[in-house]
PDB file of C-alpha atoms in Angstrom:
ATOM      1  CA  UNK A1493    -109.157  55.509-100.626  1.00  0.00           C
ATOM      2  CA  UNK A1494    -109.634  56.019-104.175  1.00  0.00           C
ATOM      3  CA  UNK A1495    -106.320  54.708-104.750  1.00  0.00           C
ATOM      4  CA  UNK A1496    -105.425  55.555-108.504  1.00  0.00           C
ATOM      5  CA  UNK A1497    -107.487  57.980-110.949  1.00  0.00           C
ATOM      6  CA  UNK A1498    -107.248  58.812-114.495  1.00  0.00           C
ATOM      7  CA  UNK A1499    -109.201  61.607-116.184  1.00  0.00           C
ATOM      8  CA  UNK A1500    -110.345  61.507-118.067  1.00  0.00           C
ATOM      9  CA  UNK A1501    -112.218  58.235-119.107  1.00  0.00           C
ATOM     10  CA  UNK A1502    -113.216  58.888-122.920  1.00  0.00           C
ATOM     11  CA  UNK A1503    -111.642  61.605-126.188  1.00  0.00           C
ATOM     12  CA  UNK A1504    -111.663  61.493-129.443  1.00  0.00           C
ATOM     13  CA  UNK A1505    -109.029  64.486-131.059  1.00  0.00           C
ATOM     14  CA  UNK A1506    -108.658  64.440-134.340  1.00  0.00           C
ATOM     15  CA  UNK A1507    -105.163  64.388-136.021  1.00  0.00           C
ATOM     16  CA  UNK A1508    -102.927  67.008-134.952  1.00  0.00           C
ATOM     17  CA  UNK A1509    -104.489  68.160-132.242  1.00  0.00           C
ATOM     18  CA  UNK A1510    -103.185  67.691-128.136  1.00  0.00           C
ATOM     19  CA  UNK A1511    -104.617  66.576-125.162  1.00  0.00           C
ATOM     20  CA  UNK A1512    -103.496  65.862-121.788  1.00  0.00           C
ATOM     21  CA  UNK A1513    -104.161  62.928-119.451  1.00  0.00           C
ATOM     22  CA  UNK A1514    -103.911  63.493-115.886  1.00  0.00           C
ATOM     23  CA  UNK A1515    -103.863  60.530-113.606  1.00  0.00           C
ATOM     24  CA  UNK A1516    -103.755  61.333-109.441  1.00  0.00           C
ATOM     25  CA  UNK A1517    -102.891  58.103-106.148  1.00  0.00           C
ATOM     26  CA  UNK A1518    -103.877  58.948-102.579  1.00  0.00           C
ATOM     27  CA  UNK A1519    -101.226  55.733-101.735  1.00  0.00           C
ATOM     28  CA  UNK A1520     -98.410  58.054-100.767  1.00  0.00           C
ATOM     29  CA  UNK A1521     -96.716  56.170-103.416  1.00  0.00           C
ATOM     30  CA  UNK A1522     -93.130  57.675-104.836  1.00  0.00           C
ATOM     31  CA  UNK A1523     -93.031  55.555-107.911  1.00  0.00           C
ATOM     32  CA  UNK A1524     -95.789  55.629-110.946  1.00  0.00           C
ATOM     33  CA  UNK A1525     -96.271  54.900-114.583  1.00  0.00           C
ATOM     34  CA  UNK A1526     -98.027  55.470-117.944  1.00  0.00           C
ATOM     35  CA  UNK A1527     -98.909  52.003-120.155  1.00  0.00           C
ATOM     36  CA  UNK A1528    -100.885  51.782-123.148  1.00  0.00           C
ATOM     37  CA  UNK A1529    -102.380  48.748-124.111  1.00  0.00           C
ATOM     38  CA  UNK A1530    -103.444  47.781-127.706  1.00  0.00           C
ATOM     39  CA  UNK A1531    -105.380  45.093-128.938  1.00  0.00           C
ATOM     40  CA  UNK A1532    -102.416  41.425-129.031  1.00  0.00           C
ATOM     41  CA  UNK A1533     -99.760  44.110-127.683  1.00  0.00           C
ATOM     42  CA  UNK A1534    -100.499  43.253-124.216  1.00  0.00           C
ATOM     43  CA  UNK A1535     -99.428  46.877-122.116  1.00  0.00           C
ATOM     44  CA  UNK A1536     -96.371  48.697-123.326  1.00  0.00           C
ATOM     45  CA  UNK A1537     -94.697  51.125-121.717  1.00  0.00           C
ATOM     46  CA  UNK A1538     -94.687  54.534-121.932  1.00  0.00           C
ATOM     47  CA  UNK A1539     -92.837  56.854-119.322  1.00  0.00           C
ATOM     48  CA  UNK A1540     -92.581  56.634-115.767  1.00  0.00           C
ATOM     49  CA  UNK A1541     -91.279  57.962-112.630  1.00  0.00           C
ATOM     50  CA  UNK A1542     -89.241  56.984-109.901  1.00  0.00           C
ATOM     51  CA  UNK A1543     -89.405  59.633-107.629  1.00  0.00           C
ATOM     52  CA  UNK A1544     -90.790  63.579-107.670  1.00  0.00           C
ATOM     53  CA  UNK A1545     -88.410  65.158-110.515  1.00  0.00           C
ATOM     54  CA  UNK A1546     -87.858  62.457-112.275  1.00  0.00           C
ATOM     55  CA  UNK A1547     -88.657  60.904-115.497  1.00  0.00           C
ATOM     56  CA  UNK A1548     -88.438  57.952-117.601  1.00  0.00           C
ATOM     57  CA  UNK A1549     -88.039  56.971-121.048  1.00  0.00           C
ATOM     58  CA  UNK A1550     -89.574  53.414-121.802  1.00  0.00           C
ATOM     59  CA  UNK A1551     -90.702  50.836-124.200  1.00  0.00           C
ATOM     60  CA  UNK A1552     -92.557  53.323-126.531  1.00  0.00           C
ATOM     61  CA  UNK A1553     -92.069  56.562-125.494  1.00  0.00           C
ATOM     62  CA  UNK A1554     -92.370  58.803-129.095  1.00  0.00           C
ATOM     63  CA  UNK A1555     -95.075  60.815-128.997  1.00  0.00           C
ATOM     64  CA  UNK A1556     -95.438  62.056-125.963  1.00  0.00           C
ATOM     65  CA  UNK A1557     -94.008  63.402-122.550  1.00  0.00           C
ATOM     66  CA  UNK A1558     -95.206  63.972-119.006  1.00  0.00           C
ATOM     67  CA  UNK A1559     -94.835  65.507-116.193  1.00  0.00           C
ATOM     68  CA  UNK A1560     -94.207  64.740-112.582  1.00  0.00           C
ATOM     69  CA  UNK A1561     -96.727  67.650-110.758  1.00  0.00           C
ATOM     70  CA  UNK A1562     -96.065  66.108-107.226  1.00  0.00           C
ATOM     71  CA  UNK A1563     -95.589  63.260-105.142  1.00  0.00           C
ATOM     72  CA  UNK A1564     -99.809  62.690-106.186  1.00  0.00           C
ATOM     73  CA  UNK A1565     -99.980  63.263-109.676  1.00  0.00           C
ATOM     74  CA  UNK A1566     -98.182  62.095-113.259  1.00  0.00           C
ATOM     75  CA  UNK A1567     -99.963  63.170-116.149  1.00  0.00           C
ATOM     76  CA  UNK A1568     -99.744  62.372-119.674  1.00  0.00           C
ATOM     77  CA  UNK A1569     -99.082  64.925-123.208  1.00  0.00           C
ATOM     78  CA  UNK A1570    -100.163  64.382-126.416  1.00  0.00           C
ATOM     79  CA  UNK A1571     -98.306  66.906-128.330  1.00  0.00           C
ATOM     80  CA  UNK A1572     -99.581  66.549-131.873  1.00  0.00           C
ATOM     81  CA  UNK A1573    -102.596  63.232-131.783  1.00  0.00           C
ATOM     82  CA  UNK A1574    -101.934  60.869-134.812  1.00  0.00           C
ATOM     83  CA  UNK A1575    -104.183  57.889-135.708  1.00  0.00           C
ATOM     84  CA  UNK A1576    -101.602  55.983-134.272  1.00  0.00           C
ATOM     85  CA  UNK A1577    -101.852  57.032-130.769  1.00  0.00           C
ATOM     86  CA  UNK A1578    -105.265  55.413-130.847  1.00  0.00           C
ATOM     87  CA  UNK A1579    -105.203  53.298-127.428  1.00  0.00           C
ATOM     88  CA  UNK A1580    -106.335  52.595-124.083  1.00  0.00           C
ATOM     89  CA  UNK A1581    -103.412  54.453-122.176  1.00  0.00           C
ATOM     90  CA  UNK A1582    -103.357  53.361-117.894  1.00  0.00           C
ATOM     91  CA  UNK A1583    -101.729  54.247-114.821  1.00  0.00           C
ATOM     92  CA  UNK A1584    -100.429  53.043-112.041  1.00  0.00           C
ATOM     93  CA  UNK A1585     -98.502  53.113-109.017  1.00  0.00           C
ATOM     94  CA  UNK A1586     -95.969  51.460-107.625  1.00  0.00           C
ATOM     95  CA  UNK A1587     -96.224  50.652-103.274  1.00  0.00           C
ATOM     96  CA  UNK A1588     -95.673  47.711-100.832  1.00  0.00           C
ATOM     97  CA  UNK A1589     -98.601  45.494-100.514  1.00  0.00           C
ATOM     98  CA  UNK A1590     -97.065  42.640 -97.994  1.00  0.00           C
ATOM     99  CA  UNK A1591     -92.888  42.245 -97.143  1.00  0.00           C
ATOM    100  CA  UNK A1592     -93.433  42.963-102.120  1.00  0.00           C
ATOM    101  CA  UNK A1593     -93.835  45.522-104.496  1.00  0.00           C
ATOM    102  CA  UNK A1594     -96.892  46.143-107.008  1.00  0.00           C
ATOM    103  CA  UNK A1595     -97.987  48.206-108.933  1.00  0.00           C
ATOM    104  CA  UNK A1596    -101.464  49.454-108.682  1.00  0.00           C
ATOM    105  CA  UNK A1597    -103.709  50.206-111.575  1.00  0.00           C
ATOM    106  CA  UNK A1598    -105.874  53.227-113.045  1.00  0.00           C
ATOM    107  CA  UNK A1599    -109.387  52.414-115.031  1.00  0.00           C
ATOM    108  CA  UNK A1600    -107.696  53.326-117.925  1.00  0.00           C
ATOM    109  CA  UNK A1601    -109.005  56.534-120.384  1.00  0.00           C
ATOM    110  CA  UNK A1602    -109.871  55.451-123.705  1.00  0.00           C
ATOM    111  CA  UNK A1603    -107.929  57.142-126.373  1.00  0.00           C
ATOM    112  CA  UNK A1604    -109.239  57.196-130.226  1.00  0.00           C
ATOM    113  CA  UNK A1605    -107.556  59.541-133.137  1.00  0.00           C
ATOM    114  CA  UNK A1606    -109.167  60.147-135.803  1.00  0.00           C
TER     115      UNK A1606
ATOM    116  CA  UNK B1338     -83.533  43.853-120.609  1.00  0.00           C
ATOM    117  CA  UNK B1339     -86.948  41.152-120.358  1.00  0.00           C
ATOM    118  CA  UNK B1340     -89.538  39.063-121.802  1.00  0.00           C
ATOM    119  CA  UNK B1341     -92.123  37.431-121.491  1.00  0.00           C
ATOM    120  CA  UNK B1342     -94.276  34.948-124.054  1.00  0.00           C
ATOM    121  CA  UNK B1343     -97.886  33.470-122.962  1.00  0.00           C
ATOM    122  CA  UNK B1344     -98.139  30.777-125.321  1.00  0.00           C
ATOM    123  CA  UNK B1345    -101.787  30.764-126.946  1.00  0.00           C
ATOM    124  CA  UNK B1346    -103.189  33.581-127.390  1.00  0.00           C
ATOM    125  CA  UNK B1347    -106.776  32.191-127.287  1.00  0.00           C
ATOM    126  CA  UNK B1348    -107.748  29.395-125.235  1.00  0.00           C
ATOM    127  CA  UNK B1349    -110.964  27.304-124.106  1.00  0.00           C
ATOM    128  CA  UNK B1350    -112.061  25.889-121.725  1.00  0.00           C
ATOM    129  CA  UNK B1351    -114.878  23.542-120.420  1.00  0.00           C
ATOM    130  CA  UNK B1352    -116.499  24.572-116.780  1.00  0.00           C
ATOM    131  CA  UNK B1353    -115.198  22.412-113.893  1.00  0.00           C
ATOM    132  CA  UNK B1354    -112.048  21.762-116.497  1.00  0.00           C
ATOM    133  CA  UNK B1355    -108.914  22.551-115.300  1.00  0.00           C
ATOM    134  CA  UNK B1356    -106.920  26.108-116.541  1.00  0.00           C
ATOM    135  CA  UNK B1357    -103.696  26.009-117.635  1.00  0.00           C
ATOM    136  CA  UNK B1358    -102.594  29.514-119.084  1.00  0.00           C
ATOM    137  CA  UNK B1359     -99.070  29.152-119.859  1.00  0.00           C
ATOM    138  CA  UNK B1360     -96.004  32.535-119.513  1.00  0.00           C
ATOM    139  CA  UNK B1361     -92.264  31.903-119.684  1.00  0.00           C
ATOM    140  CA  UNK B1362     -89.930  34.901-119.111  1.00  0.00           C
ATOM    141  CA  UNK B1363     -86.394  35.997-119.741  1.00  0.00           C
ATOM    142  CA  UNK B1364     -84.874  37.910-117.340  1.00  0.00           C
ATOM    143  CA  UNK B1365     -81.038  38.744-116.394  1.00  0.00           C
ATOM    144  CA  UNK B1366     -81.894  39.336-112.211  1.00  0.00           C
ATOM    145  CA  UNK B1367     -83.846  37.529-110.506  1.00  0.00           C
ATOM    146  CA  UNK B1368     -87.120  38.006-111.959  1.00  0.00           C
ATOM    147  CA  UNK B1369     -91.007  39.554-109.946  1.00  0.00           C
ATOM    148  CA  UNK B1370     -93.236  37.433-111.400  1.00  0.00           C
ATOM    149  CA  UNK B1371     -97.382  38.446-111.584  1.00  0.00           C
ATOM    150  CA  UNK B1372     -99.972  37.466-113.278  1.00  0.00           C
ATOM    151  CA  UNK B1373    -103.016  39.966-113.940  1.00  0.00           C
ATOM    152  CA  UNK B1374    -106.984  39.888-115.085  1.00  0.00           C
ATOM    153  CA  UNK B1375    -108.922  41.883-116.896  1.00  0.00           C
ATOM    154  CA  UNK B1376    -112.311  41.745-116.923  1.00  0.00           C
ATOM    155  CA  UNK B1377    -113.896  43.398-120.284  1.00  0.00           C
ATOM    156  CA  UNK B1378    -114.102  47.272-120.678  1.00  0.00           C
ATOM    157  CA  UNK B1379    -112.182  47.265-116.717  1.00  0.00           C
ATOM    158  CA  UNK B1380    -108.555  47.818-115.468  1.00  0.00           C
ATOM    159  CA  UNK B1381    -105.957  45.652-114.168  1.00  0.00           C
ATOM    160  CA  UNK B1382    -106.377  43.939-111.786  1.00  0.00           C
ATOM    161  CA  UNK B1383    -103.953  41.685-109.953  1.00  0.00           C
ATOM    162  CA  UNK B1384    -104.611  37.631-109.444  1.00  0.00           C
ATOM    163  CA  UNK B1385    -100.535  36.646-107.603  1.00  0.00           C
ATOM    164  CA  UNK B1386     -97.417  37.483-108.004  1.00  0.00           C
ATOM    165  CA  UNK B1387     -93.841  35.595-106.800  1.00  0.00           C
ATOM    166  CA  UNK B1388     -91.048  37.656-104.959  1.00  0.00           C
ATOM    167  CA  UNK B1389     -89.135  35.192-102.979  1.00  0.00           C
ATOM    168  CA  UNK B1390     -89.357  32.241-100.818  1.00  0.00           C
ATOM    169  CA  UNK B1391     -92.085  29.505-102.063  1.00  0.00           C
ATOM    170  CA  UNK B1392     -92.364  29.065-105.707  1.00  0.00           C
ATOM    171  CA  UNK B1393     -96.055  27.741-105.520  1.00  0.00           C
ATOM    172  CA  UNK B1394     -97.558  30.895-105.312  1.00  0.00           C
ATOM    173  CA  UNK B1395    -101.497  31.171-104.246  1.00  0.00           C
ATOM    174  CA  UNK B1396    -103.697  34.032-105.147  1.00  0.00           C
ATOM    175  CA  UNK B1397    -107.859  35.356-105.572  1.00  0.00           C
ATOM    176  CA  UNK B1398    -110.298  33.657-107.516  1.00  0.00           C
ATOM    177  CA  UNK B1399    -108.759  29.540-106.846  1.00  0.00           C
ATOM    178  CA  UNK B1400    -105.940  30.117-108.543  1.00  0.00           C
ATOM    179  CA  UNK B1401    -102.387  29.325-108.493  1.00  0.00           C
ATOM    180  CA  UNK B1402     -98.876  29.489-109.860  1.00  0.00           C
ATOM    181  CA  UNK B1403     -96.043  27.603-110.549  1.00  0.00           C
ATOM    182  CA  UNK B1404     -91.852  29.809-110.246  1.00  0.00           C
ATOM    183  CA  UNK B1405     -90.059  27.191-112.125  1.00  0.00           C
ATOM    184  CA  UNK B1406     -86.365  28.202-113.071  1.00  0.00           C
ATOM    185  CA  UNK B1407     -85.040  25.735-114.572  1.00  0.00           C
ATOM    186  CA  UNK B1408     -87.127  26.096-116.712  1.00  0.00           C
ATOM    187  CA  UNK B1409     -88.390  29.516-116.858  1.00  0.00           C
ATOM    188  CA  UNK B1410     -91.961  29.437-116.170  1.00  0.00           C
ATOM    189  CA  UNK B1411     -94.323  30.650-114.472  1.00  0.00           C
ATOM    190  CA  UNK B1412     -97.820  28.872-115.071  1.00  0.00           C
ATOM    191  CA  UNK B1413    -101.172  30.088-114.127  1.00  0.00           C
ATOM    192  CA  UNK B1414    -103.606  27.523-112.665  1.00  0.00           C
ATOM    193  CA  UNK B1415    -107.039  27.194-111.385  1.00  0.00           C
ATOM    194  CA  UNK B1416    -108.252  23.454-110.655  1.00  0.00           C
ATOM    195  CA  UNK B1417    -112.048  24.232-111.681  1.00  0.00           C
ATOM    196  CA  UNK B1418    -112.168  26.264-114.684  1.00  0.00           C
ATOM    197  CA  UNK B1419    -115.920  29.020-113.557  1.00  0.00           C
ATOM    198  CA  UNK B1420    -118.258  31.433-116.210  1.00  0.00           C
ATOM    199  CA  UNK B1421    -116.942  34.483-114.071  1.00  0.00           C
ATOM    200  CA  UNK B1422    -112.940  33.105-114.799  1.00  0.00           C
ATOM    201  CA  UNK B1423    -113.508  34.313-118.423  1.00  0.00           C
ATOM    202  CA  UNK B1424    -111.308  37.668-119.388  1.00  0.00           C
ATOM    203  CA  UNK B1425    -107.811  38.242-120.316  1.00  0.00           C
ATOM    204  CA  UNK B1426    -105.180  37.057-118.628  1.00  0.00           C
ATOM    205  CA  UNK B1427    -101.534  38.836-118.371  1.00  0.00           C
ATOM    206  CA  UNK B1428     -98.867  37.712-117.559  1.00  0.00           C
ATOM    207  CA  UNK B1429     -95.811  39.818-116.276  1.00  0.00           C
ATOM    208  CA  UNK B1430     -92.084  40.617-114.965  1.00  0.00           C
ATOM    209  CA  UNK B1431     -90.297  42.998-113.009  1.00  0.00           C
ATOM    210  CA  UNK B1432     -86.601  43.526-112.224  1.00  0.00           C
ATOM    211  CA  UNK B1433     -87.682  45.172-109.239  1.00  0.00           C
ATOM    212  CA  UNK B1434     -86.449  48.681-108.185  1.00  0.00           C
ATOM    213  CA  UNK B1435     -88.612  51.539-109.379  1.00  0.00           C
ATOM    214  CA  UNK B1436     -88.995  49.195-113.470  1.00  0.00           C
ATOM    215  CA  UNK B1437     -92.088  49.178-115.345  1.00  0.00           C
ATOM    216  CA  UNK B1438     -93.447  45.721-116.055  1.00  0.00           C
ATOM    217  CA  UNK B1439     -93.582  43.967-118.881  1.00  0.00           C
ATOM    218  CA  UNK B1440     -96.020  42.181-119.983  1.00  0.00           C
ATOM    219  CA  UNK B1441     -96.552  39.457-122.524  1.00  0.00           C
ATOM    220  CA  UNK B1442     -98.702  40.083-125.240  1.00  0.00           C
ATOM    221  CA  UNK B1443    -101.962  38.392-123.109  1.00  0.00           C
ATOM    222  CA  UNK B1444    -104.183  34.964-123.339  1.00  0.00           C
ATOM    223  CA  UNK B1445    -107.754  35.325-123.549  1.00  0.00           C
ATOM    224  CA  UNK B1446    -109.481  32.315-121.706  1.00  0.00           C
ATOM    225  CA  UNK B1447    -112.376  31.409-122.797  1.00  0.00           C
ATOM    226  CA  UNK B1448    -115.204  29.142-120.690  1.00  0.00           C
ATOM    227  CA  UNK B1449    -118.174  26.452-122.415  1.00  0.00           C
ATOM    228  CA  UNK B1450    -120.794  25.635-121.055  1.00  0.00           C
TER     229      UNK B1450
END
């Protein structure tokens, strides 16, 4: 199993450009998540999807849109990138590990907006 | 609503000394608690988790944490630090269900030789 995969690993955008971050998981998990990590801020939840066909806002959704394409894939779109969106983006999925749930994280996408 | 406070953005210990990273949480429902480790330019790796049952939780790499409901704490410890423990550590809380994790701001652990 590859677990949670993310593409691309690195991206540089100019202000106003758009792009989509891709995430896929092969663990048959229902729930998927997008976080951003900024220095000194920890990770903050952008959007999540409890199951295929549903999405909900997290703590910092402004400037982002998401699509739960199918059970495996959950994409994050920046329609008009801003320097404040320079960050490392992590995708995660949630599933049972033993008798409890835990989240499994992808390797991250490092995005720079100039 | 939930929140996590990690005391100390940087903690420095000598190799072989006790590691203690502090985490306090706030939750309106019984919490699920997690510690993650992040090595430079890498993703997050789960160290340990508390869901229900035994309050002393053992994780990977010799780490453990104790859930203390009365103190709303979930401090991470390791008896003897190793150079390879140098990393960023995050405490996180969840209410369960499909909700995401709420993370603390992280503690950078420095190991002095």
